[in-house]
Amino acid sequence: MEVFERSFEENIEILQKLLKGNRMTRFRTEYLALHSYDQAKIFLAFEEEYREKVYQYLSPSELANVFDSVETEQHEYMDVYFEEMNNTYAAAVLGDMYADNAVDILNNLSDRERVNIYMHLMKPASAREISQLINYLDDTAGSIMTTEFVSVQEGEDLKSAYQHLKNVASSAETIYYVYVVDDNKRLVGVISLRDLILNEDSKLIRDIMNTRVIAVQVNDDQEEVAKMVMDYNLLALPVVGFDQELLGIITVDDIIDVIQEEADSDYSGLAAVNVNEEHETPFGAAKSRLPWLITLLFLGLGTASLISQYEEVIATASVLSSFVTLITGTAGNAGTQSLAVAVRKLANKSEEDNFFNSLTFELLTGVFTAIIVGATIAVVAGLWKQNFILGFVIGIAMAAAIIVANLAGALIPKLMTRLGFDPAVASGPFISTLSDLTSVLIYFSIASLFLEQLTY
Amino acid sequence: MEVFERSFEENIEILQKLLKGNRMTRFRTEYLALHSYDQAKIFLAFEEEYREKVYQYLSPSELANVFDSVETEQHEYMDVYFEEMNNTYAAAVLGDMYADNAVDILNNLSDRERVNIYMHLMKPASAREISQLINYLDDTAGSIMTTEFVSVQEGEDLKSAYQHLKNVASSAETIYYVYVVDDNKRLVGVISLRDLILNEDSKLIRDIMNTRVIAVQVNDDQEEVAKMVMDYNLLALPVVGFDQELLGIITVDDIIDVIQEEADSDYSGLAAVNVNEEHETPFGAAKSRLPWLITLLFLGLGTASLISQYEEVIATASVLSSFVTLITGTAGNAGTQSLAVAVRKLANKSEEDNFFNSLTFELLTGVFTAIIVGATIAVVAGLWKQNFILGFVIGIAMAAAIIVANLAGALIPKLMTRLGFDPAVASGPFISTLSDLTSVLIYFSIASLFLEQLTY
């Protein structure tokens, strides 16, 4: 339930009418009354002709407020808007945005020359903040932090700290945590606004600050940062450099975006499709799925070619073909389970886990699973086809296929991490297609040994 | 980087030594200096003999603070701790905890009689808050909200609002948003602490409050609540009843838990394994994977039985068997992609999407994918086996199998939602095992029609 009167569609219609009719004052009244998130949604829905008017009707700081509410995933598509503005206006908008958002957009501009132009045209103070952030590696604390935080010196008293807070409150991303630094700008403590309010004005900061500050380093991975915010229920997390100097903060709303991003990435990886992309046409959707499908098709041709080698075996004992998909399918399922668990574990562990311990654990898990499933199918197949050698062959092949698939699902993500890739790229379909190959090899090799007993 | 001196293991060792040696004062000094999240981690690692001492050394409100920092997923296992305490102490701890956490734990107690005992022994005010929350359905706004919020009357001035804030600050979960109600406790506006600070004392609340309050209803689904917090970058979200009366708030840290929970649930569903459970032994891990594996094994036997029907076809044209796993595997991959996209779309849409529009979209996506992949494999198979009838058969069968798998992946989650199940239960392995069946049926039916041309 939202205590707003109109729907999204109604708002767009009304605002577009006002823009078309050059009703600047009325447009500003209506548009600026909305929550900035809704302003952003509406802006993204405007066609170019309407956007041109918006650039004339809104000041740079008003548009900056709208752009600050655009979701992070959309930043890479905002290039086109800045191309539509004159450079001075564009630079002013970027300068008025929160530095972390401006940096994200600038990093995505295709024309690097324009980045320089904007940096020269914007207020020097904004340019300085942006240039501090613009060089950090993607997906590190430095790349998602903002420099708009509040800090005070440890020698100040609460009264002056409070006054300082009021002065900077309108430009800081959050004023609910106040960070305490020493003369060398090193982070030495933190006070919450709650503490500030509840204590007497005359007290000194160093007396009531919390010296056990939870912080991250500027090159820490964003997944670790997210975990820390989640574990400690923080609204913001300070980021320090290599000399413990306070460089920026990461706010909880940005962390929520990181968590969602990582979750989408893991989920997409498991299914070999990017679940974030929304496609206008079925053709576009099909295009996005084809790369993996075609790749796995050719990988699967390897399995087809392998089965080909055993065509005579199959011609001799065609009962074997009934169980091919059962073995490849079940091994694939086991491999997918193992993969999902392994990728999640890799995401959760901060410190280097003992590799051989976890390898042994996965191996044994696979062995137990294999024994139960293998025994089950051995009995069922043997009874069904009235041939216990067949049951035995199916059972052994199934068990071996499951063990191999389990190991693949557990090892390949780890291998990818060591090679520097995101383990979530090792998708479920990749693991199961790979395990099809090994399952078929195991199955027909074993079956060949018992061929006589399997011929009817 | 954490500005703490000792590691987790060192802390546990030291604290256990202090407990063993009955060093109450020293234990309290060391333990209470830690962040409550670390206190919780350490407490969860203590054996029973140590926990018994902790109950004697910490006051109910100190232990309540520790328990409030235990992660939500652990709440169902905390039964055992309360059984170890005497009832009065246990009731006091529950009463001092934030109401939403206490409710979660109480809802998980196996012995309902004890719930009544605790409710009678705790402070009446706490009991009243808890009983308000205890009846809400799982996974709704009501079940994750807390009643410890700050509200003021619209007629008050900022000075008295600020004073009220200072009075309740220590017991409210968050004081950063102050909710404004009318005489009937209906939600009429909100002020952030930032606004409170930046305005003059004498102003009236109703003059500076934001009347466009974003709120949710008490029976709204927690996924919708999470989406709203994410979209509007809120630190807290008010929850109203059916008469717009303010009942509680949901804080962003609880929403992060919900987001993580939903992400884990979707991810687990896609892989047919619960990635959240951590198992002590490989045997335990294997046990948790078996239910789905065995279920899918029997479903797969259906496919095996189907292939059995075609044994003569295979005996006649054994080249067909080479391509079985390629077709089932590729169709399965396409089905998994389709499933992942469908489940994610269902999670994101708040309003009822046009069923036939999205069905047509998915169908067309499948058709385009099927045509490209089918054509590719038709050419490759035809060239490889020097038999273009074979290529044609494989291509048609592949295309048809992909279309069916795509539809299954898109429709089954929707069907499950309409039947009231969580669509994430329709796992990837379930869809691909199902599509194995349809793929095999399609493949061999088509092949039978062209049997002569496929015999060598």
Tab-separated table of N, CA and C in Angstrom, chain A residues 1 3-4 33 35 37-38 71 162 166 169 172-173 176 193-194 197-198 212-215 230-233 235 244 253 256 260 264 266-267 271-272 282 286 289 293 296-297 300 304-305 307-308 311 314 318 321-322 324-326 333 337-338 340 343-344 361 364-365 369 384-385 398 406 429, chain B residues 1 3-4 33 35 37-38 71 162 166 169 172-173 176 193-194 197-198 212-215 230-233 235 244 252-253 256 260 264 266-267 271-272 279 282 286 289 293 296-297 300 304-305 307-308 311 314 318 321-322 324-326 333 337-338 340 343-344 364-365 369 384-385 398 429:
chain	number	residue	atom	x	y	z
A	1	MET	N	0.852	-1.201	0.000
A	1	MET	CA	0.000	0.000	0.000
A	1	MET	C	0.875	1.234	0.000
A	3	VAL	N	0.658	5.491	0.097
A	3	VAL	CA	-0.300	6.573	0.324
A	3	VAL	C	-0.114	7.639	-0.759
A	4	PHE	N	-0.093	7.181	-2.024
A	4	PHE	CA	-0.053	8.120	-3.153
A	4	PHE	C	-1.390	8.019	-3.854
A	33	ALA	N	7.068	16.781	-6.631
A	33	ALA	CA	6.359	16.340	-5.428
A	33	ALA	C	6.494	14.835	-5.232
A	35	HIS	N	8.247	11.017	-4.983
A	35	HIS	CA	9.464	10.441	-4.399
A	35	HIS	C	10.497	10.284	-5.517
A	37	TYR	N	12.499	8.067	-6.297
A	37	TYR	CA	12.499	6.763	-6.986
A	37	TYR	C	11.463	6.768	-8.112
A	38	ASP	N	10.280	7.353	-7.806
A	38	ASP	CA	9.246	7.420	-8.836
A	38	ASP	C	9.638	8.400	-9.933
A	71	GLU	N	18.414	2.818	-10.409
A	71	GLU	CA	19.084	1.642	-9.877
A	71	GLU	C	20.433	1.401	-10.541
A	162	TYR	N	27.844	18.174	16.908
A	162	TYR	CA	26.451	18.280	16.514
A	162	TYR	C	26.256	19.425	15.535
A	166	LYS	N	24.975	19.402	11.558
A	166	LYS	CA	23.903	20.197	10.960
A	166	LYS	C	24.387	20.921	9.705
A	169	ALA	N	24.813	18.152	6.921
A	169	ALA	CA	23.750	17.145	6.809
A	169	ALA	C	23.133	17.047	5.413
A	172	ALA	N	25.698	15.030	2.978
A	172	ALA	CA	26.227	13.709	3.331
A	172	ALA	C	25.204	12.642	2.980
A	173	GLU	N	25.687	11.489	2.531
A	173	GLU	CA	24.747	10.403	2.191
A	173	GLU	C	24.072	9.893	3.444
A	176	TYR	N	23.817	9.283	10.102
A	176	TYR	CA	23.436	8.491	11.270
A	176	TYR	C	24.630	7.852	11.969
A	193	LEU	N	24.333	8.629	15.673
A	193	LEU	CA	23.556	9.835	15.951
A	193	LEU	C	22.729	9.621	17.206
A	194	ARG	N	22.345	8.380	17.413
A	194	ARG	CA	21.586	8.038	18.602
A	194	ARG	C	22.402	8.369	19.862
A	197	ILE	N	22.718	12.149	20.447
A	197	ILE	CA	21.525	12.767	21.015
A	197	ILE	C	21.368	12.464	22.494
A	198	LEU	N	21.697	11.245	22.863
A	198	LEU	CA	21.415	10.819	24.232
A	198	LEU	C	22.427	11.285	25.276
A	212	ARG	N	36.000	0.327	18.957
A	212	ARG	CA	36.053	-0.938	18.204
A	212	ARG	C	35.246	-0.744	16.923
A	213	VAL	N	35.869	-0.050	15.967
A	213	VAL	CA	35.151	0.263	14.743
A	213	VAL	C	35.264	-0.883	13.757
A	214	ILE	N	34.141	-1.275	13.193
A	214	ILE	CA	34.180	-2.283	12.143
A	214	ILE	C	34.385	-1.557	10.826
A	215	ALA	N	35.440	-1.901	10.109
A	215	ALA	CA	35.732	-1.216	8.843
A	215	ALA	C	36.261	-2.213	7.819
A	230	MET	N	25.756	-7.342	6.648
A	230	MET	CA	24.679	-8.240	7.050
A	230	MET	C	24.887	-8.764	8.461
A	231	ASP	N	26.112	-9.195	8.750
A	231	ASP	CA	26.370	-9.788	10.056
A	231	ASP	C	26.218	-8.776	11.184
A	232	TYR	N	26.734	-7.566	10.978
A	232	TYR	CA	26.739	-6.592	12.067
A	232	TYR	C	25.560	-5.627	12.025
A	233	ASN	N	24.617	-5.867	11.108
A	233	ASN	CA	23.415	-5.028	11.019
A	233	ASN	C	23.766	-3.537	10.951
A	235	LEU	N	24.236	0.301	9.256
A	235	LEU	CA	23.607	1.176	8.273
A	235	LEU	C	24.665	1.734	7.327
A	244	GLN	N	45.185	3.076	7.410
A	244	GLN	CA	44.001	3.262	8.235
A	244	GLN	C	43.368	4.631	8.065
A	253	ASP	N	22.007	0.759	1.647
A	253	ASP	CA	21.220	0.613	0.424
A	253	ASP	C	22.090	0.153	-0.743
A	256	ILE	N	22.596	-3.529	-0.254
A	256	ILE	CA	21.458	-4.328	-0.699
A	256	ILE	C	21.574	-4.571	-2.204
A	260	GLN	N	21.839	-8.232	-3.985
A	260	GLN	CA	20.928	-8.640	-5.051
A	260	GLN	C	21.719	-9.011	-6.295
A	264	ASP	N	21.712	-12.600	-8.061
A	264	ASP	CA	21.318	-12.764	-9.457
A	264	ASP	C	22.419	-13.447	-10.248
A	266	ASP	N	24.814	-15.540	-9.125
A	266	ASP	CA	24.883	-16.960	-8.787
A	266	ASP	C	23.742	-17.719	-9.449
A	267	TYR	N	22.539	-17.140	-9.356
A	267	TYR	CA	21.347	-17.794	-9.898
A	267	TYR	C	21.469	-17.936	-11.415
A	271	ALA	N	21.921	-21.523	-14.006
A	271	ALA	CA	21.008	-21.894	-15.082
A	271	ALA	C	21.555	-21.570	-16.468
A	272	ALA	N	22.745	-21.019	-16.547
A	272	ALA	CA	23.368	-20.651	-17.828
A	272	ALA	C	22.546	-19.629	-18.601
A	282	PRO	N	10.671	-11.740	-28.178
A	282	PRO	CA	11.081	-13.138	-28.009
A	282	PRO	C	12.380	-13.415	-28.755
A	286	ALA	N	15.619	-15.116	-27.175
A	286	ALA	CA	16.224	-16.320	-27.739
A	286	ALA	C	17.710	-16.084	-27.994
A	289	ARG	N	19.944	-16.592	-25.049
A	289	ARG	CA	20.126	-17.944	-24.507
A	289	ARG	C	20.998	-18.809	-25.392
A	293	LEU	N	23.617	-22.423	-25.145
A	293	LEU	CA	22.982	-23.602	-25.732
A	293	LEU	C	23.830	-24.192	-26.850
A	296	LEU	N	27.060	-25.714	-25.435
A	296	LEU	CA	26.823	-27.008	-24.810
A	296	LEU	C	26.420	-28.045	-25.854
A	297	LEU	N	25.805	-27.586	-26.956
A	297	LEU	CA	25.457	-28.503	-28.046
A	297	LEU	C	26.721	-29.165	-28.586
A	300	GLY	N	28.118	-31.480	-26.186
A	300	GLY	CA	27.313	-32.691	-26.198
A	300	GLY	C	27.595	-33.579	-27.402
A	304	ALA	N	27.953	-37.603	-28.010
A	304	ALA	CA	27.321	-38.354	-29.100
A	304	ALA	C	28.367	-39.157	-29.858
A	305	SER	N	29.506	-38.527	-30.095
A	305	SER	CA	30.583	-39.203	-30.811
A	305	SER	C	31.101	-40.394	-29.995
A	307	ILE	N	29.300	-42.195	-27.802
A	307	ILE	CA	28.313	-43.272	-27.870
A	307	ILE	C	28.434	-43.978	-29.219
A	308	SER	N	28.738	-43.192	-30.249
A	308	SER	CA	28.952	-43.740	-31.588
A	308	SER	C	29.954	-44.884	-31.580
A	311	GLU	N	28.468	-48.169	-30.866
A	311	GLU	CA	27.267	-48.564	-31.611
A	311	GLU	C	27.127	-50.080	-31.744
A	314	ILE	N	25.764	-51.506	-28.602
A	314	ILE	CA	24.328	-51.236	-28.474
A	314	ILE	C	23.537	-52.132	-29.415
A	318	SER	N	20.714	-54.135	-27.152
A	318	SER	CA	19.996	-52.858	-27.235
A	318	SER	C	19.286	-52.482	-25.937
A	321	SER	N	20.467	-49.275	-24.199
A	321	SER	CA	20.107	-47.900	-24.554
A	321	SER	C	18.978	-47.355	-23.690
A	322	SER	N	18.159	-48.270	-23.126
A	322	SER	CA	17.046	-47.796	-22.297
A	322	SER	C	17.545	-46.998	-21.105
A	324	VAL	N	20.479	-45.273	-20.748
A	324	VAL	CA	21.460	-44.194	-20.957
A	324	VAL	C	21.003	-42.887	-20.328
A	325	THR	N	19.776	-42.446	-20.689
A	325	THR	CA	19.330	-41.145	-20.182
A	325	THR	C	19.130	-41.184	-18.672
A	326	LEU	N	18.786	-42.354	-18.142
A	326	LEU	CA	18.596	-42.453	-16.699
A	326	LEU	C	19.911	-42.185	-15.977
A	333	ASN	N	21.932	-34.563	-12.247
A	333	ASN	CA	21.237	-33.982	-11.094
A	333	ASN	C	22.156	-33.930	-9.882
A	337	GLN	N	23.497	-30.555	-7.848
A	337	GLN	CA	23.387	-30.351	-6.407
A	337	GLN	C	24.751	-30.007	-5.821
A	338	SER	N	25.746	-30.817	-6.206
A	338	SER	CA	27.092	-30.616	-5.690
A	338	SER	C	27.632	-29.242	-6.084
A	340	ALA	N	25.856	-26.475	-6.775
A	340	ALA	CA	25.156	-25.412	-6.060
A	340	ALA	C	25.736	-25.237	-4.656
A	343	VAL	N	29.373	-23.679	-4.909
A	343	VAL	CA	29.399	-22.248	-5.226
A	343	VAL	C	28.973	-21.429	-4.010
A	344	ARG	N	27.962	-21.909	-3.287
A	344	ARG	CA	27.496	-21.183	-2.106
A	344	ARG	C	28.571	-21.174	-1.030
A	361	PHE	N	35.466	-34.414	1.984
A	361	PHE	CA	34.055	-34.348	2.390
A	361	PHE	C	33.163	-34.553	1.178
A	364	LEU	N	33.327	-38.161	-0.158
A	364	LEU	CA	32.566	-39.108	0.648
A	364	LEU	C	31.061	-38.908	0.472
A	365	THR	N	30.642	-37.618	0.385
A	365	THR	CA	29.217	-37.350	0.142
A	365	THR	C	28.791	-38.026	-1.150
A	369	THR	N	26.029	-41.102	-1.551
A	369	THR	CA	24.905	-40.916	-2.473
A	369	THR	C	24.931	-41.999	-3.542
A	384	TRP	N	13.235	-55.657	-13.175
A	384	TRP	CA	12.433	-55.259	-14.335
A	384	TRP	C	12.803	-56.084	-15.576
A	385	LYS	N	14.112	-56.177	-15.845
A	385	LYS	CA	14.560	-56.853	-17.057
A	385	LYS	C	14.930	-58.306	-16.797
A	398	MET	N	25.994	-46.402	-12.592
A	398	MET	CA	25.299	-45.277	-11.976
A	398	MET	C	26.121	-44.711	-10.832
A	406	ASN	N	29.661	-35.636	-9.000
A	406	ASN	CA	29.762	-34.926	-7.731
A	406	ASN	C	31.100	-34.208	-7.604
A	429	PRO	N	24.112	-26.393	-16.317
A	429	PRO	CA	24.119	-27.103	-17.602
A	429	PRO	C	25.519	-27.516	-18.057
B	1	MET	N	39.088	-5.787	7.308
B	1	MET	CA	39.886	-5.372	8.449
B	1	MET	C	38.973	-5.008	9.601
B	3	VAL	N	39.022	-3.596	13.596
B	3	VAL	CA	39.940	-3.023	14.577
B	3	VAL	C	39.762	-3.742	15.919
B	4	PHE	N	39.758	-5.058	15.861
B	4	PHE	CA	39.715	-5.849	17.105
B	4	PHE	C	41.068	-6.510	17.254
B	33	ALA	N	32.488	-6.468	26.332
B	33	ALA	CA	33.187	-5.461	25.537
B	33	ALA	C	33.092	-5.756	24.037
B	35	HIS	N	31.413	-6.802	20.325
B	35	HIS	CA	30.202	-6.456	19.577
B	35	HIS	C	29.194	-7.590	19.762
B	37	TYR	N	27.256	-9.096	17.868
B	37	TYR	CA	27.292	-10.155	16.858
B	37	TYR	C	28.351	-11.187	17.226
B	38	ASP	N	29.514	-10.689	17.702
B	38	ASP	CA	30.563	-11.610	18.117
B	38	ASP	C	30.164	-12.340	19.396
B	71	GLU	N	21.501	-14.787	14.128
B	71	GLU	CA	20.858	-14.685	12.827
B	71	GLU	C	19.525	-15.412	12.790
B	162	TYR	N	11.386	15.860	19.806
B	162	TYR	CA	12.781	15.534	20.048
B	162	TYR	C	12.971	14.986	21.458
B	166	LYS	N	14.301	11.245	22.733
B	166	LYS	CA	15.370	10.951	23.683
B	166	LYS	C	14.886	9.975	24.748
B	169	ALA	N	14.554	6.434	23.014
B	169	ALA	CA	15.637	6.018	22.109
B	169	ALA	C	16.270	4.693	22.476
B	172	ALA	N	13.784	1.693	21.318
B	172	ALA	CA	13.277	1.598	19.941
B	172	ALA	C	14.328	0.939	19.053
B	173	GLU	N	13.847	0.134	18.084
B	173	GLU	CA	14.804	-0.517	17.182
B	173	GLU	C	15.486	0.512	16.308
B	176	TYR	N	15.652	6.625	13.599
B	176	TYR	CA	16.030	7.470	12.474
B	176	TYR	C	14.844	7.906	11.633
B	193	LEU	N	15.075	11.690	11.214
B	193	LEU	CA	15.826	12.356	12.266
B	193	LEU	C	16.639	13.493	11.667
B	194	ARG	N	17.055	13.296	10.427
B	194	ARG	CA	17.804	14.336	9.734
B	194	ARG	C	16.970	15.613	9.646
B	197	ILE	N	16.560	17.382	13.004
B	197	ILE	CA	17.731	18.133	13.428
B	197	ILE	C	17.873	19.445	12.674
B	198	LEU	N	17.556	19.385	11.377
B	198	LEU	CA	17.840	20.549	10.544
B	198	LEU	C	16.806	21.660	10.645
B	212	ARG	N	3.515	11.895	2.112
B	212	ARG	CA	3.504	10.781	1.161
B	212	ARG	C	4.334	9.647	1.744
B	213	VAL	N	3.702	8.969	2.724
B	213	VAL	CA	4.446	7.925	3.428
B	213	VAL	C	4.360	6.623	2.659
B	214	ILE	N	5.481	5.966	2.472
B	214	ILE	CA	5.486	4.655	1.850
B	214	ILE	C	5.307	3.632	2.950
B	215	ALA	N	4.240	2.824	2.843
B	215	ALA	CA	3.961	1.844	3.889
B	215	ALA	C	3.491	0.539	3.262
B	230	MET	N	14.117	-1.995	-1.054
B	230	MET	CA	15.206	-1.882	-2.019
B	230	MET	C	14.991	-0.706	-2.959
B	231	ASP	N	13.758	-0.595	-3.497
B	231	ASP	CA	13.493	0.447	-4.485
B	231	ASP	C	13.618	1.844	-3.880
B	232	TYR	N	13.061	2.032	-2.675
B	232	TYR	CA	13.024	3.374	-2.089
B	232	TYR	C	14.188	3.656	-1.146
B	233	ASN	N	15.144	2.725	-1.085
B	233	ASN	CA	16.325	2.922	-0.227
B	233	ASN	C	15.950	3.325	1.194
B	235	LEU	N	15.418	2.931	5.367
B	235	LEU	CA	16.045	2.298	6.518
B	235	LEU	C	14.991	1.541	7.324
B	244	GLN	N	-5.541	1.680	8.276
B	244	GLN	CA	-4.357	2.547	8.211
B	244	GLN	C	-3.753	2.838	9.572
B	252	VAL	N	15.669	-2.216	7.937
B	252	VAL	CA	16.401	-2.663	6.756
B	252	VAL	C	17.251	-3.905	7.031
B	253	ASP	N	17.744	-4.079	8.255
B	253	ASP	CA	18.564	-5.262	8.524
B	253	ASP	C	17.716	-6.533	8.444
B	256	ILE	N	17.266	-7.257	4.784
B	256	ILE	CA	18.432	-7.911	4.193
B	256	ILE	C	18.341	-9.415	4.438
B	260	GLN	N	18.153	-12.281	1.504
B	260	GLN	CA	19.076	-13.393	1.477
B	260	GLN	C	18.327	-14.716	1.510
B	264	ASP	N	18.404	-17.522	-1.333
B	264	ASP	CA	18.819	-18.895	-1.043
B	264	ASP	C	17.748	-19.884	-1.465
B	266	ASP	N	15.370	-19.518	-3.846
B	266	ASP	CA	15.328	-19.647	-5.303
B	266	ASP	C	16.497	-20.484	-5.798
B	267	TYR	N	17.682	-20.202	-5.264
B	267	TYR	CA	18.898	-20.888	-5.684
B	267	TYR	C	18.804	-22.379	-5.349
B	271	ALA	N	18.483	-25.957	-7.978
B	271	ALA	CA	19.420	-27.082	-7.969
B	271	ALA	C	18.875	-28.308	-7.244
B	272	ALA	N	17.663	-28.239	-6.717
B	272	ALA	CA	17.056	-29.365	-5.983
B	272	ALA	C	17.873	-29.778	-4.767
B	279	HIS	N	26.185	-29.458	6.922
B	279	HIS	CA	26.170	-30.786	7.510
B	279	HIS	C	27.496	-31.096	8.167
B	282	PRO	N	29.689	-36.173	5.909
B	282	PRO	CA	29.309	-36.439	4.518
B	282	PRO	C	28.034	-37.270	4.458
B	286	ALA	N	24.824	-36.364	2.287
B	286	ALA	CA	24.261	-37.279	1.296
B	286	ALA	C	22.776	-37.497	1.561
B	289	ARG	N	20.496	-34.911	0.131
B	289	ARG	CA	20.349	-34.815	-1.332
B	289	ARG	C	19.521	-35.960	-1.899
B	293	LEU	N	17.003	-36.886	-5.469
B	293	LEU	CA	17.684	-37.786	-6.390
B	293	LEU	C	16.876	-39.056	-6.628
B	296	LEU	N	13.645	-38.280	-8.587
B	296	LEU	CA	13.927	-38.072	-10.004
B	296	LEU	C	14.382	-39.365	-10.666
B	297	LEU	N	14.993	-40.252	-9.899
B	297	LEU	CA	15.395	-41.553	-10.424
B	297	LEU	C	14.156	-42.305	-10.907
B	300	GLY	N	12.769	-40.793	-13.876
B	300	GLY	CA	13.631	-41.142	-15.007
B	300	GLY	C	13.395	-42.556	-15.499
B	304	ALA	N	13.143	-44.401	-19.160
B	304	ALA	CA	13.831	-45.638	-19.521
B	304	ALA	C	12.827	-46.639	-20.085
B	305	SER	N	11.672	-46.692	-19.431
B	305	SER	CA	10.640	-47.612	-19.878
B	305	SER	C	10.145	-47.212	-21.271
B	307	ILE	N	11.927	-45.628	-23.613
B	307	ILE	CA	12.957	-45.989	-24.591
B	307	ILE	C	12.882	-47.484	-24.864
B	308	SER	N	12.547	-48.246	-23.812
B	308	SER	CA	12.398	-49.688	-23.938
B	308	SER	C	11.427	-50.061	-25.035
B	311	GLU	N	12.997	-50.323	-28.369
B	311	GLU	CA	14.226	-51.111	-28.499
B	311	GLU	C	14.421	-51.691	-29.893
B	314	ILE	N	15.749	-49.101	-32.181
B	314	ILE	CA	17.173	-48.860	-31.936
B	314	ILE	C	18.015	-49.991	-32.491
B	318	SER	N	20.855	-48.361	-35.046
B	318	SER	CA	21.544	-48.053	-33.789
B	318	SER	C	22.235	-46.691	-33.805
B	321	SER	N	20.879	-44.092	-31.306
B	321	SER	CA	21.213	-44.012	-29.888
B	321	SER	C	22.305	-42.992	-29.601
B	322	SER	N	23.136	-42.712	-30.626
B	322	SER	CA	24.217	-41.751	-30.385
B	322	SER	C	23.678	-40.386	-30.008
B	324	VAL	N	20.679	-39.612	-28.550
B	324	VAL	CA	19.686	-39.509	-27.479
B	324	VAL	C	20.105	-38.497	-26.418
B	325	THR	N	21.299	-38.662	-25.865
B	325	THR	CA	21.700	-37.773	-24.761
B	325	THR	C	21.873	-36.345	-25.245
B	326	LEU	N	22.234	-36.181	-26.517
B	326	LEU	CA	22.401	-34.821	-27.041
B	326	LEU	C	21.063	-34.098	-27.036
B	333	ASN	N	18.770	-28.297	-20.970
B	333	ASN	CA	19.428	-27.004	-20.747
B	333	ASN	C	18.491	-25.846	-21.080
B	337	GLN	N	17.003	-22.933	-18.531
B	337	GLN	CA	17.080	-21.489	-18.769
B	337	GLN	C	15.695	-20.867	-18.644
B	338	SER	N	14.730	-21.504	-19.317
B	338	SER	CA	13.369	-20.998	-19.306
B	338	SER	C	12.806	-20.961	-17.884
B	340	ALA	N	14.518	-20.736	-15.002
B	340	ALA	CA	15.173	-19.709	-14.194
B	340	ALA	C	14.570	-18.335	-14.466
B	343	VAL	N	10.896	-18.195	-12.973
B	343	VAL	CA	10.851	-18.065	-11.506
B	343	VAL	C	11.235	-16.649	-11.099
B	344	ARG	N	12.261	-16.079	-11.765
B	344	ARG	CA	12.684	-14.725	-11.425
B	344	ARG	C	11.590	-13.723	-11.788
B	364	LEU	N	7.203	-18.224	-28.279
B	364	LEU	CA	7.980	-17.704	-29.415
B	364	LEU	C	9.485	-17.765	-29.150
B	365	THR	N	9.877	-17.460	-27.890
B	365	THR	CA	11.300	-17.567	-27.543
B	365	THR	C	11.771	-18.991	-27.794
B	369	THR	N	14.627	-20.227	-30.541
B	369	THR	CA	15.768	-21.008	-30.060
B	369	THR	C	15.796	-22.360	-30.765
B	384	TRP	N	28.084	-35.351	-40.577
B	384	TRP	CA	28.889	-36.304	-39.827
B	384	TRP	C	28.565	-37.738	-40.244
B	385	LYS	N	27.261	-38.051	-40.268
B	385	LYS	CA	26.871	-39.429	-40.568
B	385	LYS	C	26.537	-39.633	-42.043
B	398	MET	N	15.054	-32.329	-32.232
B	398	MET	CA	15.697	-31.392	-31.315
B	398	MET	C	14.835	-30.149	-31.150
B	429	PRO	N	16.454	-29.732	-11.969
B	429	PRO	CA	16.489	-31.170	-12.232
B	429	PRO	C	15.100	-31.767	-12.519
